[in-house]
Short mmCIF file of C-alpha atoms in Angstrom, two decimals:
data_model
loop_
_atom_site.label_atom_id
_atom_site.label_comp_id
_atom_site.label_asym_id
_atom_site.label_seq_id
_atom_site.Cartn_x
_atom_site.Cartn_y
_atom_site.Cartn_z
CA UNK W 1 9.00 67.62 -87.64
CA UNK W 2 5.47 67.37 -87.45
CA UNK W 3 3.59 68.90 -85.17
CA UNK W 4 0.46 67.96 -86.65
CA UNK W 5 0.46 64.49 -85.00
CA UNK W 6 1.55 62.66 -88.31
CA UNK W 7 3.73 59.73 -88.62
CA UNK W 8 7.10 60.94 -88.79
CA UNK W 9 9.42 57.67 -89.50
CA UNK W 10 12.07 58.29 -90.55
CA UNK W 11 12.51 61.14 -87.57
CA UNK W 12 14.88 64.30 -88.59
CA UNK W 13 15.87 65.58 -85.10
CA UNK W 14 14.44 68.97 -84.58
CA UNK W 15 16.88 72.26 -84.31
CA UNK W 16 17.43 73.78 -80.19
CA UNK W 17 18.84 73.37 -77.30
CA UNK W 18 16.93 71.61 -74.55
CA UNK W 19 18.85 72.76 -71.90
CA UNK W 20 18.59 76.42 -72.79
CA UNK W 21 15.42 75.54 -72.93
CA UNK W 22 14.45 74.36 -69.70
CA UNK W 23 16.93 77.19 -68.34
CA UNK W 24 14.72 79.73 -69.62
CA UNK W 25 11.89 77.59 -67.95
CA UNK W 26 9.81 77.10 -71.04
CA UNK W 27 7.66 73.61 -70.93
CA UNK W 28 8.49 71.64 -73.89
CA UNK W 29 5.90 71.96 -76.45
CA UNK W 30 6.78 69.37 -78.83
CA UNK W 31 6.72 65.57 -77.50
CA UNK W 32 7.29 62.48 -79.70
CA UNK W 33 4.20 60.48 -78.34
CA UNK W 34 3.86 57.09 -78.18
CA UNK W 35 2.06 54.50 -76.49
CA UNK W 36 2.61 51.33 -74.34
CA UNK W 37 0.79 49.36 -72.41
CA UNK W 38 -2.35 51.29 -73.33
CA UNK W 39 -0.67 54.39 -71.37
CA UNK W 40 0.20 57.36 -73.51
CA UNK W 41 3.37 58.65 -73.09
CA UNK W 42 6.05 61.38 -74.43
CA UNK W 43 9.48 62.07 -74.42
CA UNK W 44 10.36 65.99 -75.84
CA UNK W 45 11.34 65.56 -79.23
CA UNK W 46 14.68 67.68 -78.81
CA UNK W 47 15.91 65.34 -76.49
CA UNK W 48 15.24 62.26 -79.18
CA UNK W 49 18.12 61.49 -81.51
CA UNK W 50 16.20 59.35 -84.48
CA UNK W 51 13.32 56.91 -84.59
CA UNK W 52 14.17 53.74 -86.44
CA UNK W 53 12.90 49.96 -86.75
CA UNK W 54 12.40 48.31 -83.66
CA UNK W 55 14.54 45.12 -85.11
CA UNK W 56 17.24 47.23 -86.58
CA UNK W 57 20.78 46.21 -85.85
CA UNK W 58 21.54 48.31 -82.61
CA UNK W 59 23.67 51.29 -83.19
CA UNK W 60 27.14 50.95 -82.07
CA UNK W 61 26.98 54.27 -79.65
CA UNK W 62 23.94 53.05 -77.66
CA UNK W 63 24.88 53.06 -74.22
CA UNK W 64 21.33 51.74 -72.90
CA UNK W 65 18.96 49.12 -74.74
CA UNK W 66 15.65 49.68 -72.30
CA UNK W 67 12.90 47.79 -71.77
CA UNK W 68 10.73 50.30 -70.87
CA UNK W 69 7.57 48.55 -70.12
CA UNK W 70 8.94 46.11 -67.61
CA UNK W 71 10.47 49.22 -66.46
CA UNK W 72 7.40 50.76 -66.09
CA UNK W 73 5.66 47.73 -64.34
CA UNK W 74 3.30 48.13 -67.72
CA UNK W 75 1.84 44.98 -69.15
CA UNK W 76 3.87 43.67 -71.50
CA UNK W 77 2.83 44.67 -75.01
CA UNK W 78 2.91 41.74 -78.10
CA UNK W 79 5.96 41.65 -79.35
CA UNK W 80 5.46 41.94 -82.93
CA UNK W 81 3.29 45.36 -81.89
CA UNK W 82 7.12 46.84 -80.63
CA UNK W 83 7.85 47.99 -83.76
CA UNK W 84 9.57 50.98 -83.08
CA UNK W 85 12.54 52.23 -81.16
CA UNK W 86 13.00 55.88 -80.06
CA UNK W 87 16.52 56.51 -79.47
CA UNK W 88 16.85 59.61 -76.75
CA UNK W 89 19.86 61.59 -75.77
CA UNK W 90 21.17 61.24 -72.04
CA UNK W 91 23.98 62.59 -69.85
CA UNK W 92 24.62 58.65 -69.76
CA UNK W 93 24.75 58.31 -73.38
CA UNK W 94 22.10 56.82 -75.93
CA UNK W 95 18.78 55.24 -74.83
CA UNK W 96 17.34 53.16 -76.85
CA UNK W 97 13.88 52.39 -75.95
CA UNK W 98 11.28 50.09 -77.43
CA UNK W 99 7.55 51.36 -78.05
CA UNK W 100 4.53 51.04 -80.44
CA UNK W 101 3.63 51.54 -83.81
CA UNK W 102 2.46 55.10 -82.82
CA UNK W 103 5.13 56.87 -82.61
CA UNK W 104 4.72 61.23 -83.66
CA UNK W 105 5.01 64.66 -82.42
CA UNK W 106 2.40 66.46 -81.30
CA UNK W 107 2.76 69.85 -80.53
CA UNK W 108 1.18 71.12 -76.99
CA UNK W 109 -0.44 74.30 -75.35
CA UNK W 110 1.61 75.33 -72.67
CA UNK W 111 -1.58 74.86 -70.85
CA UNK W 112 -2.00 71.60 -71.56
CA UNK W 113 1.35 70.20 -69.63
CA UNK W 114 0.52 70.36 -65.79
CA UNK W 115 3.38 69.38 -63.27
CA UNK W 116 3.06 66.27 -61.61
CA UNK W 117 1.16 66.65 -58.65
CA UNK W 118 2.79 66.66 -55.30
CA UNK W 119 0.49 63.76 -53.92
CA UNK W 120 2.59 61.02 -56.68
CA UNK W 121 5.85 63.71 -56.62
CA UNK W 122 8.11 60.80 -55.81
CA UNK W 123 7.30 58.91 -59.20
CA UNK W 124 10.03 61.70 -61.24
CA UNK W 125 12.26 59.80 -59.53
CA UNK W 126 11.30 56.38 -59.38
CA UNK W 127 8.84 56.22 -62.86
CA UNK W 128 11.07 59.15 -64.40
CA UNK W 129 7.86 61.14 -64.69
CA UNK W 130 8.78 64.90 -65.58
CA UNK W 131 5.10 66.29 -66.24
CA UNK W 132 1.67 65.21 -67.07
CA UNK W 133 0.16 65.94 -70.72
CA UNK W 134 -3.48 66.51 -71.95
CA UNK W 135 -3.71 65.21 -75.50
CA UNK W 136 -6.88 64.83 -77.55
CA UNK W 137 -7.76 61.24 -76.11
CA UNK W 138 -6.91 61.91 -72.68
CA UNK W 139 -4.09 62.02 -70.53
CA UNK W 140 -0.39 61.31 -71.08
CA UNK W 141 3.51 61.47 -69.19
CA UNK W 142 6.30 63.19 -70.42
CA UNK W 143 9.34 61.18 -69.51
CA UNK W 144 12.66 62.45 -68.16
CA UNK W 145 14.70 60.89 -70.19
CA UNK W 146 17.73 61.76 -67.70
CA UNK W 147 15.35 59.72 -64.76
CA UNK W 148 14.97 56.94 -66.96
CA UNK W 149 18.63 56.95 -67.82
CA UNK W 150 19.33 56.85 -64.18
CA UNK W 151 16.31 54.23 -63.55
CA UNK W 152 17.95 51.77 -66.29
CA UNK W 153 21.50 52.11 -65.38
CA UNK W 154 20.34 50.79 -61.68
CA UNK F 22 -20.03 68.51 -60.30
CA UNK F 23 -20.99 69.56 -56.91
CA UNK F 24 -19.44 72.89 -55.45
CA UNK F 25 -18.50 72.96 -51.97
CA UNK F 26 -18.34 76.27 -50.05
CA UNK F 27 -17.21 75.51 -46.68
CA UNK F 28 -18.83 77.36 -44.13
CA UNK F 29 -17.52 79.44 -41.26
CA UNK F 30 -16.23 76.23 -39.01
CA UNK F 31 -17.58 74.12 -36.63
CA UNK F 32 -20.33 75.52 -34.58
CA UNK F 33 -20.69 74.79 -31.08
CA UNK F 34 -23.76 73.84 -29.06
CA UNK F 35 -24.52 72.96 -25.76
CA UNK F 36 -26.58 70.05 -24.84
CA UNK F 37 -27.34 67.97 -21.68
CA UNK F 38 -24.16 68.46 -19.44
CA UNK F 39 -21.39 68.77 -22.37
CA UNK F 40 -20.55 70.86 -24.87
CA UNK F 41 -20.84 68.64 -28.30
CA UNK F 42 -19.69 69.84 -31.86
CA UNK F 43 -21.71 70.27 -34.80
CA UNK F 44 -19.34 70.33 -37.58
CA UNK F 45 -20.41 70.06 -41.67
CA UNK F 46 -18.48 66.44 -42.90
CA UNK F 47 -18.41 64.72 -45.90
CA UNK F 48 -20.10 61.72 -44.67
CA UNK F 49 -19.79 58.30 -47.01
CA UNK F 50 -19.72 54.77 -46.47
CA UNK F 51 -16.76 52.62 -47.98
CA UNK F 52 -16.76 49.11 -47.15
CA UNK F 53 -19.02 48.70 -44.07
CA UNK F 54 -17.18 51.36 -42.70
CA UNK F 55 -19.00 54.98 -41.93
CA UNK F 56 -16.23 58.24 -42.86
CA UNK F 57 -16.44 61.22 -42.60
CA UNK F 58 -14.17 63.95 -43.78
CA UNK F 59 -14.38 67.68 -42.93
CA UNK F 60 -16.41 69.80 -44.91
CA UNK F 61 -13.30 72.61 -44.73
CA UNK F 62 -10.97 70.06 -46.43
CA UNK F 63 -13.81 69.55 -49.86
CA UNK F 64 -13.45 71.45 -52.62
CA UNK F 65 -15.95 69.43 -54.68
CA UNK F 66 -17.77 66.47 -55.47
CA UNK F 67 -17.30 65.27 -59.34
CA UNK F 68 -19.19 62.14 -61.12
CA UNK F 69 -16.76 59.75 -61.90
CA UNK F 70 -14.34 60.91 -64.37
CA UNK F 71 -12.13 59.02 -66.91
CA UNK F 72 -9.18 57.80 -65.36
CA UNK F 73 -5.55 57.38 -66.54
CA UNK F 74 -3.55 54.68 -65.08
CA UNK F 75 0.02 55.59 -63.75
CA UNK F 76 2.81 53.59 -64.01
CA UNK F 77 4.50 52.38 -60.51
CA UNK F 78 2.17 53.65 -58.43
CA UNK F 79 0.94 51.63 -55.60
CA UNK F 80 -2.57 49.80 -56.09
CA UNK F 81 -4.54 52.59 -53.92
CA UNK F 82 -3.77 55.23 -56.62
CA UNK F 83 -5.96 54.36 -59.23
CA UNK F 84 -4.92 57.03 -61.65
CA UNK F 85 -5.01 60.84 -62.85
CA UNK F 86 -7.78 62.68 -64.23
CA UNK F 87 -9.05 66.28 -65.40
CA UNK F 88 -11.26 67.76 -63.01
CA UNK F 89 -11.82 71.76 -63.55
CA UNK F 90 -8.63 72.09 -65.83
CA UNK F 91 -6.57 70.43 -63.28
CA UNK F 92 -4.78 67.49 -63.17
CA UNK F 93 -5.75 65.77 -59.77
CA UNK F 94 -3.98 62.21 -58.51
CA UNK F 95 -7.40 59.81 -57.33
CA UNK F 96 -6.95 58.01 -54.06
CA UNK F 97 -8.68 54.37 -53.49
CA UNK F 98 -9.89 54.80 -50.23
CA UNK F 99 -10.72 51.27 -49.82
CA UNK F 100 -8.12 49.89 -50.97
CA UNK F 101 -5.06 52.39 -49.20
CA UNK F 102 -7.07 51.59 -45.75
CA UNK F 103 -7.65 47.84 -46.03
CA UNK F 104 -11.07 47.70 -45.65
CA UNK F 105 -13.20 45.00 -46.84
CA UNK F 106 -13.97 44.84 -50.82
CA UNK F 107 -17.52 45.63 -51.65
CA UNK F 108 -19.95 43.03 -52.52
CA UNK F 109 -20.08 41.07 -56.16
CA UNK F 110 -23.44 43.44 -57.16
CA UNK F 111 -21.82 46.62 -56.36
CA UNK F 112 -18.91 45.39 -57.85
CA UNK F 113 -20.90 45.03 -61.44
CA UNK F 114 -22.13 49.09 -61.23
CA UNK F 115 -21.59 50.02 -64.38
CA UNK F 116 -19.32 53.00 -62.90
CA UNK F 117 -16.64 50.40 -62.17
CA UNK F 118 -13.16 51.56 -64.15
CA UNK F 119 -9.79 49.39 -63.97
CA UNK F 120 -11.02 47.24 -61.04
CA UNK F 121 -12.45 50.06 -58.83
CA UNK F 122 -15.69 50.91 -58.10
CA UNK F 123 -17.17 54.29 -56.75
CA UNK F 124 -20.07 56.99 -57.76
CA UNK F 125 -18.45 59.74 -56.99
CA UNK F 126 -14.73 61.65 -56.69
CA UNK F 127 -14.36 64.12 -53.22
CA UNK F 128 -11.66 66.93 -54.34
CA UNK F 129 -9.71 67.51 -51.19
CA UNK F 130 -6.86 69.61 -50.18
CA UNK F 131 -4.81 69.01 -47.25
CA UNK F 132 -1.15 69.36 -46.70
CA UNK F 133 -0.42 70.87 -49.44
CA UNK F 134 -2.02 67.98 -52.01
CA UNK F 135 -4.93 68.12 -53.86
CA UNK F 136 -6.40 64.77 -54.05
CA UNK F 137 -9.51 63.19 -55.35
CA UNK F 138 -10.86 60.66 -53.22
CA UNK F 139 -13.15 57.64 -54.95
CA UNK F 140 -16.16 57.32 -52.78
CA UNK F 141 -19.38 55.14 -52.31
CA UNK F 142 -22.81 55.63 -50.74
CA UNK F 143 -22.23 59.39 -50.36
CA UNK F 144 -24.87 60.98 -48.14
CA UNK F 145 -23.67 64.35 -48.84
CA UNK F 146 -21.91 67.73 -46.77
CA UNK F 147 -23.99 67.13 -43.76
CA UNK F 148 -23.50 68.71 -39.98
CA UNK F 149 -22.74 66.04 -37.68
CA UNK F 150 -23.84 66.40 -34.05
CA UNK F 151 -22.35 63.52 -32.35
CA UNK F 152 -21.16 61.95 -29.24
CA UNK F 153 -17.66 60.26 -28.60
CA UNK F 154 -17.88 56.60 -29.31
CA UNK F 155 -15.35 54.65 -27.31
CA UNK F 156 -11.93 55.02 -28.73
CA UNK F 157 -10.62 52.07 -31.17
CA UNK F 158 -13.95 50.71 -31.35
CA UNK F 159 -13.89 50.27 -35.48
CA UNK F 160 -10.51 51.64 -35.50
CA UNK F 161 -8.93 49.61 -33.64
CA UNK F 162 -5.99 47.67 -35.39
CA UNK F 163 -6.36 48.52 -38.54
CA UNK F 164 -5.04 50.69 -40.52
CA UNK F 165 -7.94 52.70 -40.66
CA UNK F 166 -6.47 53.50 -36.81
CA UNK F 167 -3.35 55.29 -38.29
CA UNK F 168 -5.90 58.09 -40.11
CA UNK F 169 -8.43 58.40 -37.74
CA UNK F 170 -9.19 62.23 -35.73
CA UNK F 171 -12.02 60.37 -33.90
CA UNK F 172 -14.85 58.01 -33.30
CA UNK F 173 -18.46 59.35 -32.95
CA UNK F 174 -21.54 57.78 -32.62
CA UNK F 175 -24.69 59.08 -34.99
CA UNK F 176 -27.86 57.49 -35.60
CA UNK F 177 -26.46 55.87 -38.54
CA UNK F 178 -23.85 53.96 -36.75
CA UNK F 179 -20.38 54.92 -35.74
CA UNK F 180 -18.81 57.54 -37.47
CA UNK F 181 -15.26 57.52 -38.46
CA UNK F 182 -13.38 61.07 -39.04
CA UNK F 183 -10.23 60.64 -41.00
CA UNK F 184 -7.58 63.14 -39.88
CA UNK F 185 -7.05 64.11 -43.52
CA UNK F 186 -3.71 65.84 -43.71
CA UNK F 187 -2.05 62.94 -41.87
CA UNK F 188 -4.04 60.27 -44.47
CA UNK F 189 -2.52 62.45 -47.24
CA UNK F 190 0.74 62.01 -45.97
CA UNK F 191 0.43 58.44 -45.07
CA UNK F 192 -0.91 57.85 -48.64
CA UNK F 193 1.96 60.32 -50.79
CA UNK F 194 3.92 58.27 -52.82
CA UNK F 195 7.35 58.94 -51.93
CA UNK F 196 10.25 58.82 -53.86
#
C-alpha cells in the first residue's frame, strides 16, 4: 500500500478486517481514490480485492461487472480513458467496477471524512454514498461498496 | 464570510389599530421573486464557494462544499421552487459554477439540516416591518405556495417568507 497517493498498479490488498473495523466505529482511513466523470471518488482499500487492466479477461469469480458511471447518472467518460478496474469485495460476491487512469490510496485524517449530511441522507441508499472525503483538490465520496452491490444487482 | 448572531426574536410594535411584527429576515431576491428567510434560521452568509457535484441528486442540489470545516449540501433555490431563470447578463456573472448562478451561500439550519442556500441580490439581515399582503397573491399556484409562512407587503414589493423547516423537508432527498 501506499498511502502516499502513488500509483499502486499492481494493488497488494492491504492486511485487516473491515468489519472489525467499522464495529469498533473507526472511519476508514485508507481509500483507493479514483475518479470519474470529473467526480472524485473512494472505495476503502480493505474492502478492494486487486486493481487490474480495465480490458483484462474478467475473472471467473466476479459476480458483478458494473458500470458505475451510468450507475451514477455521471457523464460517460471516453472509453479508452477506463483503463482500470477496481475489483471490491461484497456480501454479493465480486464487483468489478470500471474507473480512470487514477487509481491510488490516499491515506485520510479522521477529520477529513464527514458523514453525509442529513439534507442528501437518502443518496447511501440510492447513490451508495457512505461518507464524504476532503482530499487535497477538493471534495470526494466514499462508496459503500455493499450499497452499490445492492444498487447493481437491482 | 458574514457571521450571523440572531437576535432575541421578533419584536413587537404597535402601530395604527394593529399590532404588526418587526422581525430581522434574510431578505433576497431570486427570480423576480422577493424572500425572505428568518434571521433565527442563518448561521452565515459565505461568498460563493467551490462546489462538488453529487451524483443522483436532483437538479436543485447543486453540490457539496466546505464552509467552516463542515461539509454543507447547497440548495438551488430557484431552481427547487420553479421560479423563472434569471436573465442572459446575470447569467454571464462570472460567479456562475455548473449552470448556476448566485453571489452568495445563506447557511441555514432547520429541521435538523444544515443547508446552504445559493442566493441573488441579497440586501442583507434586515428587520422587516410589514403588513399582510393578500394571501396567494405571488404564491399562489406555484410551488413557491407549498413553502410559504406568509405574504407581506414592504416598500420594496411583496415579500415572500419561506416557512424554512417545511422547505427543508420538501427539498431532502429521500431515499
Amino acid at each position: 500500500m501506499t498511502p502516499d497517493g502513488t500509483d499502486l498498479f499492481p494493488f497488494t490488498p492491504p492486511q485487516g478486517n473491515l468489519e472489525a473495523e467499522r464495529a469498533e466505529g473507526r472511519r476508514p482511513v485508507h481509500v483507493v481514490r479514483f475518479e470519474l466523470g470529473g467526480v472524485i471518488f473512494g472505495v476503502e482499500a480493505l474492502a478492494v480485492e486487486s486493481i487490474e487492466d480495465a480490458d483484462a479477461p474478467e475473472k471467473r469469480d466476479v459476480t458483478l461487472d458494473m458500470d458505475l458511471a451510468m450507475l451514477l447518472g455521471l457523464d460517460a467518460p471516453p472509453e479508452e480513458s477506463m483503463r482500470r478496474a477496481v475489483v471490491v469485495k461484497a456480501q454479493q460476491g465480486l464487483l468489478r467496477l470500471k474507473v480512470g487512469e487514477l487509481t491510488r490510496v490516499v491515506s485520510l485524517d479522521h477529520e477529513a471524512v464527514h458523514e453525509v449530511p442529513p439534507f442528501i441522507g437518502g443518496l447511501t441508499t440510492t447513490a451508495g454514498i457512505r461518507s464524504v472525503f476532503q482530499g487535497s483538490d477538493g471534495l470526494g465520496f466514499v462508496l459503500d461498496v455493499e450499497a452499490l452491490g445492492s444498487v447493481g444487482a437491482r | 464570510m458574514v457571521r450571523h448572531r440572531p437576535q432575541s426574536g421578533p419584536e413587537e410594535k404597535r402601530e395604527g389599530r394593529e399590532a404588526r411584527a418587526s422581525q430581522s429576515m434574510l431578505v433576497f431576491r431570486t427570480g423576480s421573486v422577493l424572500l425572505g428567510i428568518p434571521a433565527r434560521y442563518v448561521d452565515a452568509l459565505h461568498a460563493p464557494p467551490q462546489i462538488t457535484p453529487v451524483p443522483l441528486a436532483p437538479s436543485y442540489v447543486a453540490g457539496v462544499a466546505i464552509l467552516r470545516g463542515e461539509v454543507v449540501p447547497l440548495l438551488d433555490i430557484e431552481k427547487f421552487l420553479e421560479l423563472e431563470q434569471r436573465s442572459e447578463a446575470s447569467s454571464a456573472s462570472p460567479l456562475r459554477q455548473r449552470g448556476t448562478s448566485f453571489e452568495r451561500v445563506a447557511v441555514v439550519e432547520a429541521a435538523g439540516m444544515h443547508v446552504g442556500v445559493l442566493c441573488n441580490e441579497v440586501r442583507g439581515i434586515i428587520p422587516v416591518s410589514a403588513t399582510p399582503s393578500a394571501e396567494g397573491r405571488v404564491t399562489k399556484g406555484r410551488m413557491l405556495g407549498k413553502v410559504v409562512a406568509e405574504e407581506v407587503n414592504t416598500e420594496d414589493g411583496v415579500l415572500v417568507v419561506l416557512d424554512l423547516p417545511k422547505l427543508l423537508e420538501e427539498a431532502r432527498v429521500k431515499l
